[in-house]
PDB file of C-alpha atoms in Angstrom:
ATOM      1  CA  MET N   1      17.909 -43.151-124.383  1.00  0.00           C
ATOM      2  CA  ARG N   2      16.923 -41.120-126.983  1.00  0.00           C
ATOM      3  CA  VAL N   3      14.725 -43.769-128.080  1.00  0.00           C
ATOM      4  CA  LEU N   4      12.632 -43.954-125.312  1.00  0.00           C
ATOM      5  CA  LYS N   5      12.948 -40.411-125.112  1.00  0.00           C
ATOM      6  CA  ASN N   6      10.842 -40.627-128.885  1.00  0.00           C
ATOM      7  CA  ILE N   7       8.616 -43.483-127.581  1.00  0.00           C
ATOM      8  CA  LEU N   8       7.452 -41.441-124.630  1.00  0.00           C
ATOM      9  CA  SER N   9       6.919 -38.275-126.418  1.00  0.00           C
ATOM     10  CA  GLN N  10       4.162 -40.249-128.645  1.00  0.00           C
ATOM     11  CA  LEU N  11       2.579 -42.307-126.209  1.00  0.00           C
ATOM     12  CA  HIS N  12      -0.219 -40.859-126.716  1.00  0.00           C
ATOM     13  CA  SER N  13      -0.708 -41.283-130.262  1.00  0.00           C
ATOM     14  CA  PHE N  14       0.110 -44.525-129.966  1.00  0.00           C
ATOM     15  CA  LEU N  15      -2.792 -45.139-127.403  1.00  0.00           C
ATOM     16  CA  LEU N  16      -5.108 -43.401-129.467  1.00  0.00           C
ATOM     17  CA  TRP N  17      -4.585 -45.081-132.906  1.00  0.00           C
ATOM     18  CA  ALA N  18      -4.869 -48.328-130.629  1.00  0.00           C
ATOM     19  CA  LEU N  19      -8.166 -47.290-128.899  1.00  0.00           C
ATOM     20  CA  ALA N  20      -9.122 -46.669-132.528  1.00  0.00           C
ATOM     21  CA  SER N  21      -8.465 -49.946-133.763  1.00  0.00           C
ATOM     22  CA  VAL N  22      -9.870 -51.508-131.061  1.00  0.00           C
ATOM     23  CA  LEU N  23     -13.454 -49.941-131.837  1.00  0.00           C
ATOM     24  CA  LEU N  24     -12.715 -50.462-135.544  1.00  0.00           C
ATOM     25  CA  TRP N  25     -12.562 -54.210-134.863  1.00  0.00           C
ATOM     26  CA  ALA N  26     -15.325 -54.093-131.991  1.00  0.00           C
ATOM     27  CA  TRP N  27     -17.760 -52.378-134.926  1.00  0.00           C
ATOM     28  CA  ILE N  28     -16.915 -54.870-137.407  1.00  0.00           C
ATOM     29  CA  PHE N  29     -17.446 -57.806-135.400  1.00  0.00           C
ATOM     30  CA  GLY N  30     -20.664 -56.874-134.102  1.00  0.00           C
ATOM     31  CA  LEU N  31     -21.827 -56.067-137.584  1.00  0.00           C
ATOM     32  CA  ALA N  32     -19.975 -59.777-139.054  1.00  0.00           C
ATOM     33  CA  THR N  33     -21.832 -61.975-135.847  1.00  0.00           C
ATOM     34  CA  ASP N  34     -25.465 -59.496-135.682  1.00  0.00           C
ATOM     35  CA  THR N  35     -28.263 -59.286-138.050  1.00  0.00           C
ATOM     36  CA  SER N  36     -31.367 -57.425-139.077  1.00  0.00           C
ATOM     37  CA  PHE N  37     -34.104 -56.907-136.498  1.00  0.00           C
ATOM     38  CA  ASP N  38     -36.733 -58.671-138.809  1.00  0.00           C
ATOM     39  CA  LYS N  39     -34.218 -62.330-138.267  1.00  0.00           C
ATOM     40  CA  LYS N  40     -33.272 -62.117-134.943  1.00  0.00           C
ATOM     41  CA  VAL N  41     -35.452 -62.143-131.810  1.00  0.00           C
ATOM     42  CA  MET N  42     -34.098 -59.763-128.989  1.00  0.00           C
ATOM     43  CA  ILE N  43     -35.414 -60.463-125.176  1.00  0.00           C
ATOM     44  CA  PHE N  44     -34.190 -58.404-122.628  1.00  0.00           C
ATOM     45  CA  CYS N  45     -35.001 -58.796-119.233  1.00  0.00           C
ATOM     46  CA  HIS N  46     -34.769 -56.816-115.736  1.00  0.00           C
ATOM     47  CA  VAL N  47     -33.683 -58.713-112.967  1.00  0.00           C
ATOM     48  CA  PRO N  48     -30.483 -58.908-111.067  1.00  0.00           C
ATOM     49  CA  ALA N  49     -29.278 -62.106-112.946  1.00  0.00           C
ATOM     50  CA  VAL N  50     -29.643 -63.817-116.390  1.00  0.00           C
ATOM     51  CA  GLN N  51     -27.513 -66.345-117.668  1.00  0.00           C
ATOM     52  CA  GLU N  52     -27.551 -64.793-121.608  1.00  0.00           C
ATOM     53  CA  VAL N  53     -25.568 -67.187-123.415  1.00  0.00           C
ATOM     54  CA  GLU N  54     -27.182 -70.780-121.894  1.00  0.00           C
ATOM     55  CA  LEU N  55     -30.591 -69.490-122.482  1.00  0.00           C
ATOM     56  CA  THR N  56     -30.100 -68.147-126.015  1.00  0.00           C
ATOM     57  CA  THR N  57     -28.601 -71.974-126.772  1.00  0.00           C
ATOM     58  CA  GLU N  58     -31.566 -73.385-125.884  1.00  0.00           C
ATOM     59  CA  LEU N  59     -33.749 -70.803-127.343  1.00  0.00           C
ATOM     60  CA  GLU N  60     -32.029 -71.179-130.821  1.00  0.00           C
ATOM     61  CA  LYS N  61     -32.534 -75.242-130.907  1.00  0.00           C
ATOM     62  CA  ASP N  62     -35.893 -74.805-132.967  1.00  0.00           C
ATOM     63  CA  LEU N  63     -36.206 -71.419-134.476  1.00  0.00           C
ATOM     64  CA  PRO N  64     -39.237 -70.215-136.336  1.00  0.00           C
ATOM     65  CA  GLU N  65     -38.597 -69.620-139.894  1.00  0.00           C
ATOM     66  CA  GLY N  66     -36.779 -66.686-141.036  1.00  0.00           C
ATOM     67  CA  ILE N  67     -35.606 -65.697-137.919  1.00  0.00           C
ATOM     68  CA  LYS N  68     -31.616 -66.194-137.618  1.00  0.00           C
ATOM     69  CA  MET N  69     -31.171 -65.671-133.768  1.00  0.00           C
ATOM     70  CA  VAL N  70     -32.303 -64.860-130.678  1.00  0.00           C
ATOM     71  CA  GLN N  71     -30.725 -62.700-128.167  1.00  0.00           C
ATOM     72  CA  VAL N  72     -31.257 -62.681-124.567  1.00  0.00           C
ATOM     73  CA  HIS N  73     -29.619 -59.238-122.593  1.00  0.00           C
ATOM     74  CA  PRO N  74     -30.095 -57.723-119.183  1.00  0.00           C
ATOM     75  CA  PHE N  75     -31.195 -54.093-119.463  1.00  0.00           C
ATOM     76  CA  ASP N  76     -28.204 -53.479-118.617  1.00  0.00           C
ATOM     77  CA  TYR N  77     -26.879 -54.022-121.486  1.00  0.00           C
ATOM     78  CA  VAL N  78     -28.307 -51.480-123.538  1.00  0.00           C
ATOM     79  CA  MET N  79     -27.489 -48.232-120.820  1.00  0.00           C
ATOM     80  CA  PHE N  80     -26.631 -45.786-123.832  1.00  0.00           C
ATOM     81  CA  ASP N  81     -28.805 -47.785-126.724  1.00  0.00           C
ATOM     82  CA  THR N  82     -32.260 -46.652-126.279  1.00  0.00           C
ATOM     83  CA  VAL N  83     -33.308 -48.141-129.727  1.00  0.00           C
ATOM     84  CA  SER N  84     -32.503 -52.015-128.543  1.00  0.00           C
ATOM     85  CA  ILE N  85     -34.902 -51.693-125.763  1.00  0.00           C
ATOM     86  CA  THR N  86     -37.726 -49.901-127.857  1.00  0.00           C
ATOM     87  CA  ARG N  87     -37.510 -52.898-130.795  1.00  0.00           C
ATOM     88  CA  ALA N  88     -37.379 -55.528-128.159  1.00  0.00           C
ATOM     89  CA  ASP N  89     -39.711 -58.523-128.866  1.00  0.00           C
ATOM     90  CA  ILE N  90     -40.149 -59.748-125.532  1.00  0.00           C
ATOM     91  CA  LEU N  91     -39.168 -58.339-121.897  1.00  0.00           C
ATOM     92  CA  ILE N  92     -39.556 -59.843-118.700  1.00  0.00           C
ATOM     93  CA  ILE N  93     -39.902 -57.046-116.204  1.00  0.00           C
ATOM     94  CA  PRO N  94     -40.495 -56.380-112.857  1.00  0.00           C
ATOM     95  CA  ALA N  95     -44.627 -55.703-111.735  1.00  0.00           C
ATOM     96  CA  ILE N  96     -43.336 -51.993-110.409  1.00  0.00           C
ATOM     97  CA  ASP N  97     -41.881 -51.277-113.970  1.00  0.00           C
ATOM     98  CA  VAL N  98     -45.314 -52.117-115.540  1.00  0.00           C
ATOM     99  CA  ALA N  99     -46.737 -48.699-114.825  1.00  0.00           C
ATOM    100  CA  GLU N 100     -43.444 -46.999-116.336  1.00  0.00           C
ATOM    101  CA  MET N 101     -42.496 -49.284-119.434  1.00  0.00           C
ATOM    102  CA  GLY N 102     -46.824 -48.774-120.378  1.00  0.00           C
ATOM    103  CA  ASP N 103     -46.305 -48.144-123.661  1.00  0.00           C
ATOM    104  CA  GLU N 104     -43.745 -49.941-124.640  1.00  0.00           C
ATOM    105  CA  ILE N 105     -45.180 -53.042-123.683  1.00  0.00           C
ATOM    106  CA  VAL N 106     -47.081 -55.123-124.944  1.00  0.00           C
ATOM    107  CA  PRO N 107     -49.500 -58.178-122.947  1.00  0.00           C
ATOM    108  CA  LEU N 108     -48.996 -61.537-124.649  1.00  0.00           C
ATOM    109  CA  GLU N 109     -52.221 -62.362-122.279  1.00  0.00           C
ATOM    110  CA  GLY N 110     -54.559 -60.072-119.507  1.00  0.00           C
ATOM    111  CA  GLU N 111     -54.187 -56.518-118.723  1.00  0.00           C
ATOM    112  CA  ARG N 112     -51.112 -57.106-116.821  1.00  0.00           C
ATOM    113  CA  GLY N 113     -49.222 -59.368-119.001  1.00  0.00           C
ATOM    114  CA  VAL N 114     -48.130 -63.065-117.729  1.00  0.00           C
ATOM    115  CA  GLN N 115     -46.750 -63.378-114.206  1.00  0.00           C
ATOM    116  CA  VAL N 116     -43.672 -65.487-114.774  1.00  0.00           C
ATOM    117  CA  TYR N 117     -42.389 -65.278-110.820  1.00  0.00           C
ATOM    118  CA  ASP N 118     -43.949 -65.067-107.659  1.00  0.00           C
ATOM    119  CA  PRO N 119     -42.266 -63.757-105.185  1.00  0.00           C
ATOM    120  CA  ASP N 120     -44.066 -65.375-102.248  1.00  0.00           C
ATOM    121  CA  THR N 121     -44.247 -69.116-102.952  1.00  0.00           C
ATOM    122  CA  GLY N 122     -40.896 -68.908-105.251  1.00  0.00           C
ATOM    123  CA  GLU N 123     -42.188 -70.330-108.029  1.00  0.00           C
ATOM    124  CA  GLY N 124     -41.534 -69.150-111.601  1.00  0.00           C
ATOM    125  CA  ILE N 125     -40.346 -69.877-115.250  1.00  0.00           C
ATOM    126  CA  LEU N 126     -36.711 -70.379-116.388  1.00  0.00           C
ATOM    127  CA  LEU N 127     -35.415 -70.349-112.347  1.00  0.00           C
ATOM    128  CA  ASP N 128     -32.069 -72.621-114.059  1.00  0.00           C
ATOM    129  CA  TYR N 129     -30.952 -69.211-116.201  1.00  0.00           C
ATOM    130  CA  ILE N 130     -32.818 -66.593-114.420  1.00  0.00           C
ATOM    131  CA  THR N 131     -32.177 -64.882-110.998  1.00  0.00           C
ATOM    132  CA  TYR N 132     -35.415 -62.765-109.817  1.00  0.00           C
ATOM    133  CA  GLY N 133     -35.722 -60.130-107.268  1.00  0.00           C
ATOM    134  CA  ASP N 134     -37.859 -60.073-104.166  1.00  0.00           C
ATOM    135  CA  GLU N 135     -41.140 -59.072-106.583  1.00  0.00           C
ATOM    136  CA  ALA N 136     -43.427 -60.162-109.554  1.00  0.00           C
ATOM    137  CA  TYR N 137     -42.027 -60.895-112.863  1.00  0.00           C
ATOM    138  CA  TYR N 138     -44.448 -60.233-115.966  1.00  0.00           C
ATOM    139  CA  LEU N 139     -43.840 -61.349-119.048  1.00  0.00           C
ATOM    140  CA  PHE N 140     -44.731 -58.684-122.302  1.00  0.00           C
ATOM    141  CA  LEU N 141     -44.599 -58.385-125.857  1.00  0.00           C
ATOM    142  CA  GLY N 142     -42.439 -55.316-127.216  1.00  0.00           C
ATOM    143  CA  ALA N 143     -44.793 -52.729-128.667  1.00  0.00           C
ATOM    144  CA  GLY N 144     -41.693 -51.831-130.981  1.00  0.00           C
ATOM    145  CA  SER N 145     -41.170 -55.174-131.845  1.00  0.00           C
ATOM    146  CA  ALA N 146     -40.977 -56.687-135.729  1.00  0.00           C
ATOM    147  CA  HIS N 147     -42.407 -59.741-134.598  1.00  0.00           C
ATOM    148  CA  LEU N 148     -45.704 -58.357-133.485  1.00  0.00           C
ATOM    149  CA  GLU N 149     -47.564 -58.931-137.034  1.00  0.00           C
ATOM    150  CA  ASP N 150     -45.909 -62.288-137.696  1.00  0.00           C
ATOM    151  CA  GLY N 151     -46.680 -64.002-134.343  1.00  0.00           C
ATOM    152  CA  ILE N 152     -42.746 -64.563-133.774  1.00  0.00           C
ATOM    153  CA  ALA N 153     -42.749 -63.010-130.901  1.00  0.00           C
ATOM    154  CA  ALA N 154     -45.938 -64.181-129.109  1.00  0.00           C
ATOM    155  CA  GLU N 155     -44.262 -68.051-130.500  1.00  0.00           C
ATOM    156  CA  ILE N 156     -40.845 -67.845-128.421  1.00  0.00           C
ATOM    157  CA  ALA N 157     -43.028 -65.994-125.418  1.00  0.00           C
ATOM    158  CA  GLU N 158     -44.566 -69.296-125.033  1.00  0.00           C
ATOM    159  CA  LYS N 159     -41.185 -71.452-125.848  1.00  0.00           C
ATOM    160  CA  LEU N 160     -40.504 -69.323-123.009  1.00  0.00           C
ATOM    161  CA  LEU N 161     -43.179 -70.266-120.428  1.00  0.00           C
ATOM    162  CA  ASP N 162     -43.323 -73.705-121.441  1.00  0.00           C
ATOM    163  CA  MET N 163     -39.828 -74.069-120.449  1.00  0.00           C
TER     164      MET N 163
END
């Protein structure tokens, strides 16, 4: 009984140490499995659903020279991390968000970007990987991309459009 009472009185300490351990290992895992912005291409999709792993796997089959990885994420992934979204290489966003994101996006071609989904016809790109909403979606390059100058963001965007 005394041992149980002692354990229960220190339960908060055990829980804090367990939480600290989880956070430390998550940080170490992140360091081990990530790379710098100049060696990866980040694609953010503001859509109801995206099959991140499957699309990433497909895009990583033929990477441009100097690129180690592609990361595909929904916008929800960066809820508290505004740095990642401002450093995004490619963004797929609904028409309603185009004006709001103004300075953060660069059209691949044209003034409104490339339309990647038409809600009237149901036609679009990457339908095996992305579930779109009830409006038009556009593909843009990120204004803060590390790959605007070297053309890698545009190259991966073209690859997305051809899939």
